[in-house]
Amino acid sequence: MLLSKNNFPLYTRESPTKLFSKNNFSSSFDKYKIVPSFKYEKRSMKNITIFSSPNNQHFSLKVVTNAPSIIMDDEKEIISQNANNGIGIVEFFEGKNILVTGGTGFLAKALIEKMLRTTPKINKIYILIRAKDKEAAFNRLKKIHGEYYKPFILNKLIPIVGNIYEPNLGMDIITSQQIAQQIDLIIDSAANTTFDERYDLALDANVNGPYQLMMFAKKCKNLKLLMHYSTAYANGEREGLILEKPFSMGESITKEKINSISPFTNFPSLHVDNEIDLISKLKNNITNNIGLEQIMKNLGVESAKLYGWQDTYTFTKAIGEMIINNMRDEIPILILRPSVITSSYKEPFPGWIQGYRVIDPSIFLYGKGELPAIYCDQDTDIPVDVVVNATMAAIAKHGYLQSPQLNVYHLATTLVNPVAIHQLFDYCYEYFTLFPFVNSKGDKIEVKEMKYFDKISDFSNYIWEVLSKQHKVQDLSEKELLKIHMRFKRKVEFLNNFSKLYEPYGFYRGRFHTGNMRILMEEMSEEERKNFEIDASNINWKDYLTRIHISGVKKHVFEGKKLPI
């Protein structure tokens, strides 16, 4: 079905030194009532086996069930009265030793840069890096930061050889003991973000990784907080307004949907140990690596869909949250769930980005005339520096409190400042009309207004129609016609597969409640709001897309490279 711009849902607002340069990087079903925010208190416990190691040794862990308590308006008034003093973000990081996993990734790099630039009295940042030895880890870190890897940075950033999937995070015994004695804060940014990853690999990264991290965190005597990056889409196939609630072990979105209609209908709970046992048995029984890879990919998608998640990535990220919640005991935990992270709005400089982000391939295929239509009707983006600022503010707030709770924050714009997909491509149309790409013949590529479809068959047919009009096929031999037909077929298959991969995000029916982020902003002083800006309602999407983001992606990602089509 061809969608018009009026088909899109309307949202209302809830409330109104360059360390990095381009050369420094390798390339609901339930509808809830809006409430201001939530706190979480431990209510009940029971034992349950939730994880098994590769040698089938099982671990008995505590399941913690949380019930939210609402922050009322009078409490908000107290918060507002204290806002002049602020949170004390800069002061919190003074003298702190921090362990960062996934420190070479896009988000973690931006976070590390901001911490170093704005909190120079921070003590040490230990970065866990997969490398064969300390020298290799040092060289990798130096390569990442290039010419800016100066004595100040060298004194602050300490590369640590390790692997989050392994006991003691892959560190040697002496190093792990030293780190455990020193660190005040753990920032977990490590993840496998491939949407259609093999199930075994995704479980290892996004489930076993958090398990090993929590095992290590229990050895850290001075640990004030553990912050874990998840994703807003870990909420799976929920619809309507999605609250900032933690996951408890065995939760299933499918079961949640069924019980909301028929409370007495039984649906199996999610058992993580069963999933891991299944993976282990399959790997032992299948010796064909090529066949195993496809089986693992299919199994991941099937398991995710069965329990109510859109793909292997979001499914395993949700399980990772469950692991952390069930293992936390008295450790203060902060889970941040960003939506689609895009290039920087302002810092460290406008438009900085590393690698493909979710919407970028579509933008540039469109600009090159290769994507005249899109199978999508929604978009939800948030610039990386807004995520970084919210991260530091939330860490400081909960780091000061050191309350043995788990707090969840959605970092998204769907309620405060949404941008619809048709708006985005209207802006792209304006941009590429003024600044068109040039093809290999030196001709400017003309773009037309984007068409929107909600059925993949209609999308495919339209692509065929456009391709046929673009290429004259009369007076060609049968061999030449067959060659053109095969080229058309490959292109349509590519765009179909590309569209299907992003389908769960392009048609997402949930809206992420961001009450905790709003309360956080109210607690910040005026100076903190300026230096750690988190008010996404201030983002001018047209200006951001046309002046900052597209140019940033061209410069930092695609310069000198070709798109994969």
Coordinates of C-alpha atoms in Angstrom, one line a residue:
M1 CA 0.0 0.0 0.0
L2 CA 1.3 3.5 -0.9
L3 CA 1.3 5.7 2.1
S4 CA 0.5 9.4 2.1
K5 CA 2.1 11.9 4.5
N6 CA -1.2 12.1 6.3
N7 CA -1.0 8.4 7.2
F8 CA 1.6 9.0 9.9
P9 CA 0.7 9.1 13.5
L10 CA 0.9 12.5 15.3
Y11 CA 2.6 12.9 18.6
T12 CA 2.4 15.7 21.1
R13 CA 5.2 17.1 23.1
E14 CA 5.6 16.2 26.8
S15 CA 7.5 19.5 27.5
P16 CA 8.9 22.0 25.7
T17 CA 39.3 21.1 22.5
K18 CA 38.7 18.5 19.6
L19 CA 39.9 15.2 20.9
F20 CA 38.4 13.4 17.9
S21 CA 38.9 14.3 14.2
K22 CA 37.9 12.4 11.1
N23 CA 41.3 10.8 10.9
N24 CA 41.2 9.4 14.3
F25 CA 38.6 6.6 13.9
S26 CA 38.4 3.3 12.3
S27 CA 36.1 3.3 10.2
S28 CA 2.5 -2.6 23.5
F29 CA 0.3 -3.9 23.4
D30 CA -0.4 -2.1 26.8
K31 CA -1.3 1.6 26.7
Y32 CA -0.1 3.3 29.9
K33 CA -1.1 6.5 31.5
I34 CA 1.8 9.0 31.6
V35 CA 3.3 9.5 35.1
P36 CA 6.2 11.7 36.0
S37 CA 8.8 9.1 36.9
F38 CA 9.6 5.9 38.8
K39 CA 11.7 4.6 41.6
Y40 CA 12.2 0.9 42.1
E41 CA 12.3 -1.0 45.3
K42 CA 13.2 -4.6 46.0
R43 CA 10.0 -6.5 47.0
S44 CA 10.6 -10.2 46.8
M45 CA 13.2 -12.8 46.0
K46 CA 13.4 -16.4 45.0
N47 CA 16.1 -18.7 43.6
I48 CA 16.2 -19.7 40.0
T49 CA 18.8 -21.1 37.7
I50 CA 19.3 -18.7 34.9
F51 CA 22.6 -19.3 33.3
S52 CA 24.9 -22.2 32.4
S53 CA 28.6 -22.0 31.4
P54 CA 30.1 -23.7 28.4
N55 CA 30.9 -26.7 30.5
N56 CA 27.3 -27.0 31.5
Q57 CA 27.9 -25.8 35.1
H58 CA 24.8 -24.0 36.4
F59 CA 24.7 -21.0 38.6
S60 CA 21.8 -20.3 41.1
L61 CA 20.9 -16.7 41.2
K62 CA 18.3 -14.5 43.0
V63 CA 15.3 -13.2 41.1
V64 CA 14.4 -9.8 42.2
T65 CA 10.9 -8.5 41.5
N66 CA 10.5 -4.8 41.4
A67 CA 7.4 -2.6 41.8
P68 CA 7.4 1.0 40.8
S69 CA 6.5 3.8 43.1
I70 CA 5.4 7.1 41.6
I71 CA 7.1 10.4 42.2
M72 CA 4.3 12.8 43.1
D73 CA 4.0 16.4 42.2
D74 CA 5.0 17.6 45.7
E75 CA 8.2 15.7 45.4
K76 CA 8.8 17.3 42.0
E77 CA 8.5 20.7 43.7
I78 CA 11.2 19.8 46.1
I79 CA 13.4 18.7 43.2
S80 CA 12.8 22.0 41.5
Q81 CA 13.6 23.9 44.6
N82 CA 17.0 22.2 44.7
A83 CA 17.7 22.7 41.0
N84 CA 19.8 25.8 41.6
N85 CA 22.5 23.7 43.3
G86 CA 22.4 21.2 40.5
I87 CA 23.4 17.5 40.5
G88 CA 27.1 18.2 40.8
I89 CA 28.1 16.4 37.6
V90 CA 31.7 17.6 37.3
E91 CA 32.4 17.2 41.0
F92 CA 31.2 13.6 41.0
F93 CA 33.8 12.5 38.4
E94 CA 36.7 14.1 40.3
G95 CA 39.2 11.5 41.4
K96 CA 37.1 8.6 40.1
N97 CA 38.6 5.5 38.5
I98 CA 36.3 4.1 35.8
L99 CA 36.3 0.8 33.9
V100 CA 34.8 1.1 30.4
T101 CA 33.9 -1.9 28.3
G102 CA 33.2 -1.4 24.6
G103 CA 35.4 1.7 24.8
T104 CA 36.4 1.6 21.1
G105 CA 32.8 1.9 19.9
F106 CA 31.1 5.0 18.6
L107 CA 29.1 5.9 21.8
A108 CA 31.8 5.1 24.3
K109 CA 34.3 7.2 22.3
A110 CA 32.1 10.2 22.5
L111 CA 31.5 9.6 26.2
I112 CA 35.2 9.2 27.0
E113 CA 36.0 12.4 25.1
K114 CA 33.3 14.3 27.1
M115 CA 34.5 13.0 30.4
L116 CA 38.1 14.0 29.7
R117 CA 37.2 17.4 28.3
T118 CA 34.7 18.5 31.0
T119 CA 36.0 16.6 34.1
P120 CA 39.8 17.0 33.9
K121 CA 40.2 15.9 37.6
I122 CA 39.0 12.4 36.7
N123 CA 41.6 10.0 37.8
K124 CA 41.9 7.0 35.5
I125 CA 39.7 5.5 32.8
Y126 CA 40.5 1.8 32.2
I127 CA 39.4 0.7 28.8
L128 CA 38.9 -3.0 28.3
I129 CA 40.3 -3.9 24.8
R130 CA 40.4 -7.2 23.0
A131 CA 44.0 -7.6 22.0
K132 CA 46.8 -10.3 22.2
D133 CA 48.9 -8.3 24.7
K134 CA 49.2 -5.0 26.5
E135 CA 51.4 -3.5 23.8
A136 CA 48.8 -4.3 21.1
A137 CA 46.1 -2.8 23.3
F138 CA 48.2 0.3 23.7
N139 CA 48.8 0.6 20.0
R140 CA 45.1 0.1 19.2
L141 CA 44.1 2.9 21.7
K142 CA 46.8 5.2 20.3
K143 CA 45.5 4.5 16.7
I144 CA 42.0 5.4 17.8
H145 CA 43.0 8.7 19.2
G146 CA 45.7 9.6 16.7
E147 CA 47.6 12.8 17.1
Y148 CA 45.6 13.7 20.2
Y149 CA 47.0 10.8 22.2
K150 CA 49.1 13.3 24.2
P151 CA 50.6 13.0 27.7
F152 CA 47.4 14.2 29.4
I153 CA 45.4 11.5 27.6
L154 CA 48.1 8.9 28.1
N155 CA 48.0 9.6 31.8
K156 CA 44.2 9.2 32.0
L157 CA 43.4 6.4 29.5
I158 CA 44.7 3.0 30.5
P159 CA 44.3 0.1 28.0
I160 CA 43.5 -3.2 29.6
V161 CA 43.7 -6.5 27.7
G162 CA 40.6 -8.5 28.2
N163 CA 37.4 -9.9 26.9
I164 CA 34.0 -9.3 28.5
Y165 CA 32.8 -12.8 27.5
E166 CA 35.3 -14.5 29.8
P167 CA 35.7 -14.9 33.6
N168 CA 37.4 -11.8 35.2
L169 CA 36.6 -10.1 31.9
G170 CA 39.5 -11.9 30.3
M171 CA 42.0 -10.1 32.5
D172 CA 44.9 -11.9 34.1
I173 CA 44.5 -12.5 37.9
I174 CA 46.8 -9.8 39.1
T175 CA 45.3 -7.1 36.8
S176 CA 41.7 -8.1 37.7
Q177 CA 42.5 -7.9 41.4
Q178 CA 44.1 -4.5 41.0
I179 CA 41.2 -3.1 38.9
A180 CA 38.6 -4.5 41.3
Q181 CA 40.3 -2.7 44.2
Q182 CA 40.6 0.6 42.4
I183 CA 37.4 1.3 40.3
D184 CA 34.5 3.4 41.5
L185 CA 32.4 3.1 38.4
I186 CA 31.7 0.6 35.6
I187 CA 30.4 1.8 32.3
D188 CA 29.3 -1.1 30.1
S189 CA 29.1 -0.2 26.4
A190 CA 30.1 -3.6 25.0
A191 CA 27.5 -5.3 22.8
N192 CA 26.9 -7.1 19.5
T193 CA 24.5 -4.7 17.6
T194 CA 24.0 -6.8 14.5
F195 CA 20.2 -7.1 14.1
D196 CA 20.4 -10.6 12.4
E197 CA 23.4 -12.0 14.2
R198 CA 23.9 -15.7 14.8
Y199 CA 22.0 -16.6 18.0
D200 CA 25.1 -18.1 19.7
L201 CA 27.2 -15.1 19.0
A202 CA 24.5 -12.7 20.1
L203 CA 24.0 -14.6 23.4
D204 CA 27.7 -14.7 24.1
A205 CA 28.0 -10.9 23.6
N206 CA 24.7 -9.6 25.0
V207 CA 24.0 -12.2 27.7
N208 CA 27.2 -13.9 28.7
G209 CA 28.9 -10.5 28.6
P210 CA 26.6 -8.9 31.3
Y211 CA 26.8 -12.1 33.3
Q212 CA 30.6 -12.0 33.5
L213 CA 30.5 -8.3 34.1
M214 CA 28.2 -8.7 37.1
M215 CA 30.4 -11.5 38.5
F216 CA 33.4 -9.1 38.3
A217 CA 31.4 -6.2 39.7
K218 CA 30.7 -8.2 42.9
K219 CA 34.5 -8.2 43.5
C220 CA 34.7 -4.4 43.4
K221 CA 34.6 -3.2 47.0
N222 CA 34.5 0.5 46.1
L223 CA 31.9 0.3 43.3
K224 CA 29.5 3.1 43.5
L225 CA 27.5 2.4 40.4
L226 CA 27.3 0.1 37.3
M227 CA 25.9 1.8 34.2
H228 CA 24.8 -0.5 31.3
Y229 CA 23.8 0.7 27.8
S230 CA 20.8 -1.2 26.5
T231 CA 18.4 -0.1 23.7
A232 CA 14.9 1.4 23.8
Y233 CA 13.9 -1.4 21.4
A234 CA 14.7 -4.0 24.1
N235 CA 11.0 -3.4 24.9
G236 CA 10.3 -5.7 22.0
E237 CA 6.9 -5.6 20.3
R238 CA 5.1 -3.6 23.0
E239 CA 2.8 -0.9 21.7
G240 CA 1.5 2.4 23.0
L241 CA 3.3 4.3 25.7
I242 CA 6.2 2.2 27.1
L243 CA 7.3 3.0 30.6
E244 CA 10.8 2.9 32.0
K245 CA 10.5 -0.4 33.8
P246 CA 13.2 -3.0 34.3
F247 CA 13.0 -6.6 33.1
S248 CA 12.8 -9.5 35.5
M249 CA 13.9 -13.0 34.7
G250 CA 11.5 -15.0 32.5
E251 CA 9.5 -12.0 31.2
S252 CA 8.0 -12.5 27.8
I253 CA 6.3 -9.8 25.7
T254 CA 4.1 -12.4 24.0
K255 CA 3.0 -13.6 27.4
E256 CA 2.4 -10.0 28.5
K257 CA 0.1 -9.5 25.4
I258 CA -1.8 -12.7 25.9
N259 CA -2.4 -12.2 29.6
S260 CA -3.6 -8.6 29.0
I261 CA -6.5 -10.2 26.9
S262 CA -6.9 -13.5 28.7
P263 CA -5.2 -13.5 32.2
F264 CA -5.8 -17.3 32.7
T265 CA -4.2 -18.4 29.4
N266 CA -0.9 -20.2 29.9
F267 CA 2.1 -19.3 27.8
P268 CA 5.6 -20.6 28.6
S269 CA 8.0 -18.3 30.4
L270 CA 11.4 -17.5 28.9
H271 CA 14.1 -19.8 30.4
V272 CA 17.5 -18.5 29.4
D273 CA 19.3 -21.7 30.5
N274 CA 17.1 -23.7 28.1
E275 CA 18.0 -21.4 25.3
I276 CA 21.7 -21.8 26.0
D277 CA 21.4 -25.6 26.4
L278 CA 19.7 -25.8 23.0
I279 CA 22.6 -23.8 21.4
S280 CA 25.2 -26.0 23.0
K281 CA 23.5 -29.2 21.7
L282 CA 23.1 -27.9 18.2
K283 CA 26.8 -26.8 18.1
N284 CA 27.8 -30.3 19.2
N285 CA 25.6 -32.1 16.7
I286 CA 26.2 -30.0 13.6
T287 CA 29.7 -30.1 12.1
N288 CA 29.0 -28.2 8.9
N289 CA 30.0 -24.6 9.7
I290 CA 28.1 -23.1 6.8
G291 CA 24.9 -24.9 7.7
L292 CA 25.4 -24.1 11.4
E293 CA 25.6 -20.4 10.7
Q294 CA 22.3 -20.3 8.9
I295 CA 20.6 -22.5 11.6
M296 CA 21.9 -20.1 14.3
K297 CA 20.6 -17.1 12.5
N298 CA 17.2 -18.6 11.9
L299 CA 17.0 -19.9 15.5
G300 CA 17.7 -16.4 16.8
V301 CA 14.9 -14.8 14.8
E302 CA 12.5 -17.6 15.7
S303 CA 13.2 -17.5 19.4
A304 CA 12.9 -13.7 19.4
K305 CA 9.6 -13.7 17.6
L306 CA 8.2 -16.5 19.8
Y307 CA 8.7 -14.5 23.0
G308 CA 7.7 -11.1 21.5
W309 CA 10.9 -9.4 20.3
Q310 CA 11.6 -8.1 16.8
D311 CA 15.0 -9.7 16.2
T312 CA 17.9 -11.4 17.8
Y313 CA 19.6 -8.2 18.8
T314 CA 16.8 -6.7 20.8
F315 CA 15.9 -10.1 22.3
T316 CA 19.4 -10.8 23.6
K317 CA 19.7 -7.2 24.9
A318 CA 16.5 -7.7 26.9
I319 CA 17.9 -10.9 28.3
G320 CA 21.1 -9.1 29.2
E321 CA 19.0 -6.6 31.3
M322 CA 17.3 -9.6 33.0
I323 CA 20.7 -11.0 33.9
I324 CA 21.9 -7.7 35.4
N325 CA 18.7 -7.3 37.4
N326 CA 18.8 -10.8 38.9
M327 CA 22.4 -10.6 39.8
R328 CA 22.6 -7.1 41.2
D329 CA 22.0 -7.8 45.0
E330 CA 23.1 -4.5 46.6
I331 CA 24.9 -3.0 43.6
P332 CA 23.4 0.3 42.4
I333 CA 22.5 -0.2 38.7
L334 CA 21.7 2.3 36.0
I335 CA 20.3 1.1 32.6
L336 CA 20.1 3.6 29.8
R337 CA 18.0 2.7 26.7
P338 CA 18.8 5.0 23.8
S339 CA 16.7 4.8 20.6
V340 CA 18.5 5.2 17.3
I341 CA 21.7 7.1 18.0
T342 CA 22.8 9.5 15.2
S343 CA 25.7 11.9 14.7
S344 CA 26.6 14.6 17.2
Y345 CA 24.4 17.7 17.3
K346 CA 27.1 19.9 18.9
E347 CA 29.9 18.0 20.6
P348 CA 32.7 17.1 20.2
F349 CA 31.8 19.0 17.0
P350 CA 28.6 18.9 14.9
G351 CA 28.1 15.9 12.6
W352 CA 30.7 13.6 14.1
I353 CA 29.8 9.9 13.5
Q354 CA 31.5 6.6 13.2
G355 CA 30.2 4.0 10.7
Y356 CA 26.7 3.2 9.4
R357 CA 23.9 4.1 11.7
V358 CA 20.4 2.8 11.2
I359 CA 18.9 5.5 8.9
D360 CA 22.1 6.5 7.1
P361 CA 22.1 3.8 4.3
S362 CA 18.6 4.8 3.3
I363 CA 19.5 8.5 3.2
F364 CA 22.5 8.0 0.9
L365 CA 20.9 5.4 -1.3
Y366 CA 18.1 7.9 -1.8
G367 CA 20.6 10.7 -2.6
K368 CA 22.3 8.4 -5.2
G369 CA 19.0 7.7 -6.9
E370 CA 19.0 4.1 -5.8
L371 CA 16.1 4.2 -3.3
P372 CA 13.0 5.9 -4.9
A373 CA 10.7 4.4 -2.2
I374 CA 10.9 3.2 1.3
Y375 CA 9.2 0.5 3.3
C376 CA 8.7 2.4 6.5
D377 CA 6.5 4.8 8.3
Q378 CA 8.3 5.9 11.5
D379 CA 11.6 7.2 12.7
T380 CA 13.1 7.9 16.1
D381 CA 16.6 9.4 16.4
I382 CA 18.7 10.9 19.1
P383 CA 22.1 12.6 18.6
V384 CA 25.0 10.9 20.3
D385 CA 26.0 14.0 22.4
V386 CA 22.5 14.1 23.9
V387 CA 23.0 10.5 25.0
V388 CA 26.4 11.3 26.4
N389 CA 25.2 14.3 28.4
A390 CA 22.3 12.3 29.8
T391 CA 24.7 9.5 30.7
M392 CA 27.0 11.7 32.7
A393 CA 24.1 13.5 34.4
A394 CA 22.4 10.2 35.4
I395 CA 25.6 8.6 36.5
A396 CA 26.4 11.5 38.8
K397 CA 22.9 11.6 40.2
H398 CA 22.7 7.9 41.0
G399 CA 26.4 7.7 41.9
Y400 CA 25.9 10.2 44.7
L401 CA 22.8 8.3 45.9
Q402 CA 24.4 4.9 45.8
S403 CA 21.0 3.4 46.4
P404 CA 20.9 -0.4 45.8
Q405 CA 18.2 0.0 43.1
L406 CA 17.9 -0.5 39.4
N407 CA 16.9 2.7 37.5
V408 CA 15.9 2.7 33.8
Y409 CA 16.1 5.7 31.5
H410 CA 14.7 5.9 28.0
L411 CA 16.7 8.3 25.9
A412 CA 14.4 9.0 23.0
T413 CA 12.5 11.8 21.3
T414 CA 9.2 10.1 20.3
L415 CA 7.2 12.2 22.9
V416 CA 9.2 15.3 23.4
N417 CA 10.3 16.1 19.8
P418 CA 9.4 13.4 17.2
V419 CA 10.5 13.5 13.6
A420 CA 8.4 11.5 11.1
I421 CA 10.0 9.6 8.3
H422 CA 8.3 11.7 5.7
Q423 CA 9.7 14.8 7.3
L424 CA 13.2 13.4 7.3
F425 CA 13.0 12.6 3.6
D426 CA 11.4 15.9 2.8
Y427 CA 14.6 17.5 4.3
C428 CA 16.7 15.0 2.4
Y429 CA 14.9 16.0 -0.8
E430 CA 15.7 19.6 -0.2
Y431 CA 19.4 18.8 0.6
F432 CA 20.1 16.6 -2.4
T433 CA 18.3 19.0 -4.7
L434 CA 20.6 21.7 -3.7
F435 CA 23.7 19.5 -3.3
P436 CA 23.3 16.5 -5.6
F437 CA 25.6 13.6 -6.0
V438 CA 27.5 13.3 -9.3
N439 CA 27.6 9.9 -11.1
S440 CA 30.6 8.4 -12.8
K441 CA 29.9 10.3 -16.0
G442 CA 29.9 13.6 -14.2
D443 CA 26.1 14.1 -14.4
K444 CA 24.2 15.4 -11.4
I445 CA 21.8 12.8 -9.9
E446 CA 18.3 14.0 -9.8
V447 CA 16.2 12.9 -6.8
K448 CA 12.4 12.8 -6.7
E449 CA 10.1 13.0 -3.7
M450 CA 10.2 9.8 -1.7
K451 CA 7.3 7.3 -1.9
Y452 CA 6.2 5.4 1.2
F453 CA 4.8 1.8 1.4
D454 CA 3.5 -0.4 4.2
K455 CA 3.5 -3.7 2.1
I456 CA 6.7 -5.2 0.9
S457 CA 5.1 -6.5 -2.3
D458 CA 3.9 -3.0 -3.3
F459 CA 7.3 -1.7 -2.5
S460 CA 9.0 -4.3 -4.7
N461 CA 6.6 -3.7 -7.6
Y462 CA 7.2 0.0 -7.4
I463 CA 11.0 -0.5 -7.5
W464 CA 10.6 -2.7 -10.6
E465 CA 8.5 0.0 -12.3
V466 CA 11.0 2.7 -11.5
L467 CA 13.9 0.6 -12.8
S468 CA 12.1 -0.2 -16.0
K469 CA 11.5 3.5 -16.7
Q470 CA 15.0 4.4 -16.0
H471 CA 16.5 1.9 -18.5
K472 CA 15.3 1.7 -22.1
V473 CA 14.9 -1.9 -23.1
Q474 CA 13.6 -1.6 -26.6
D475 CA 15.7 -2.9 -29.5
L476 CA 17.8 -5.1 -27.2
S477 CA 18.7 -8.7 -27.9
E478 CA 17.4 -11.5 -25.7
K479 CA 20.8 -11.9 -24.1
E480 CA 21.0 -8.2 -23.2
L481 CA 17.4 -8.2 -21.9
L482 CA 18.2 -11.2 -19.7
K483 CA 21.3 -9.4 -18.4
I484 CA 19.3 -6.3 -17.5
H485 CA 16.6 -8.5 -15.9
M486 CA 19.1 -10.2 -13.7
R487 CA 20.6 -6.8 -12.6
F488 CA 17.1 -5.5 -11.8
K489 CA 16.4 -8.7 -9.8
R490 CA 19.6 -8.4 -7.7
K491 CA 18.8 -4.7 -7.0
V492 CA 15.2 -5.5 -5.9
E493 CA 16.4 -8.4 -3.8
F494 CA 19.0 -6.2 -2.1
L495 CA 16.4 -3.4 -1.3
N496 CA 13.9 -6.0 -0.1
N497 CA 16.4 -7.6 2.2
F498 CA 17.6 -4.2 3.4
S499 CA 14.0 -3.1 4.1
K500 CA 13.0 -6.3 5.8
L501 CA 16.1 -6.0 8.1
Y502 CA 14.9 -2.5 9.3
E503 CA 11.2 -3.3 9.2
P504 CA 10.7 -3.8 13.0
Y505 CA 12.1 -0.3 13.6
G506 CA 10.4 1.4 10.6
F507 CA 7.0 0.2 11.8
Y508 CA 7.5 0.4 15.5
R509 CA 4.2 1.1 17.4
G510 CA 5.6 2.0 20.8
R511 CA 6.4 5.4 22.2
F512 CA 9.1 5.6 24.8
H513 CA 8.2 7.4 28.0
T514 CA 11.1 9.7 29.1
G515 CA 9.9 10.9 32.5
N516 CA 13.2 10.0 34.2
M517 CA 15.1 12.1 31.7
R518 CA 12.8 15.0 32.3
I519 CA 13.2 14.8 36.1
L520 CA 16.9 14.6 35.6
M521 CA 16.8 17.9 33.6
E522 CA 14.8 19.5 36.4
E523 CA 17.5 18.6 38.9
M524 CA 20.3 20.1 36.9
S525 CA 21.5 23.6 37.5
E526 CA 21.4 26.2 34.7
E527 CA 25.1 25.8 34.1
E528 CA 24.7 22.0 34.0
R529 CA 21.9 22.3 31.5
K530 CA 24.1 24.4 29.3
N531 CA 27.2 22.3 29.5
F532 CA 25.4 18.9 29.5
E533 CA 22.4 19.7 27.3
I534 CA 19.8 16.9 27.3
D535 CA 16.6 18.8 26.3
A536 CA 15.8 17.1 23.0
S537 CA 12.9 19.4 22.5
N538 CA 15.4 22.0 21.4
I539 CA 16.6 20.0 18.4
N540 CA 15.7 21.6 15.1
W541 CA 15.4 18.5 12.9
K542 CA 15.5 20.3 9.6
D543 CA 18.6 22.2 10.5
Y544 CA 20.2 19.1 12.0
L545 CA 19.5 16.9 9.0
T546 CA 20.4 19.3 6.3
R547 CA 23.2 21.3 7.8
I548 CA 24.8 18.8 10.2
H549 CA 24.0 15.1 9.9
I550 CA 24.1 14.4 6.2
S551 CA 27.3 16.4 5.8
G552 CA 28.8 14.7 8.8
V553 CA 28.1 11.2 7.4
K554 CA 29.5 12.2 4.0
K555 CA 32.7 13.4 5.7
H556 CA 33.3 10.8 8.4
V557 CA 31.8 7.7 6.9
F558 CA 31.5 7.7 3.1
E559 CA 34.4 9.9 2.0
G560 CA 36.2 8.0 -0.7
K561 CA 34.0 5.0 -0.3
K562 CA 31.1 3.5 -2.3
L563 CA 27.7 2.4 -1.1
P564 CA 27.1 -1.3 -1.2
I565 CA 24.8 -1.3 -4.2

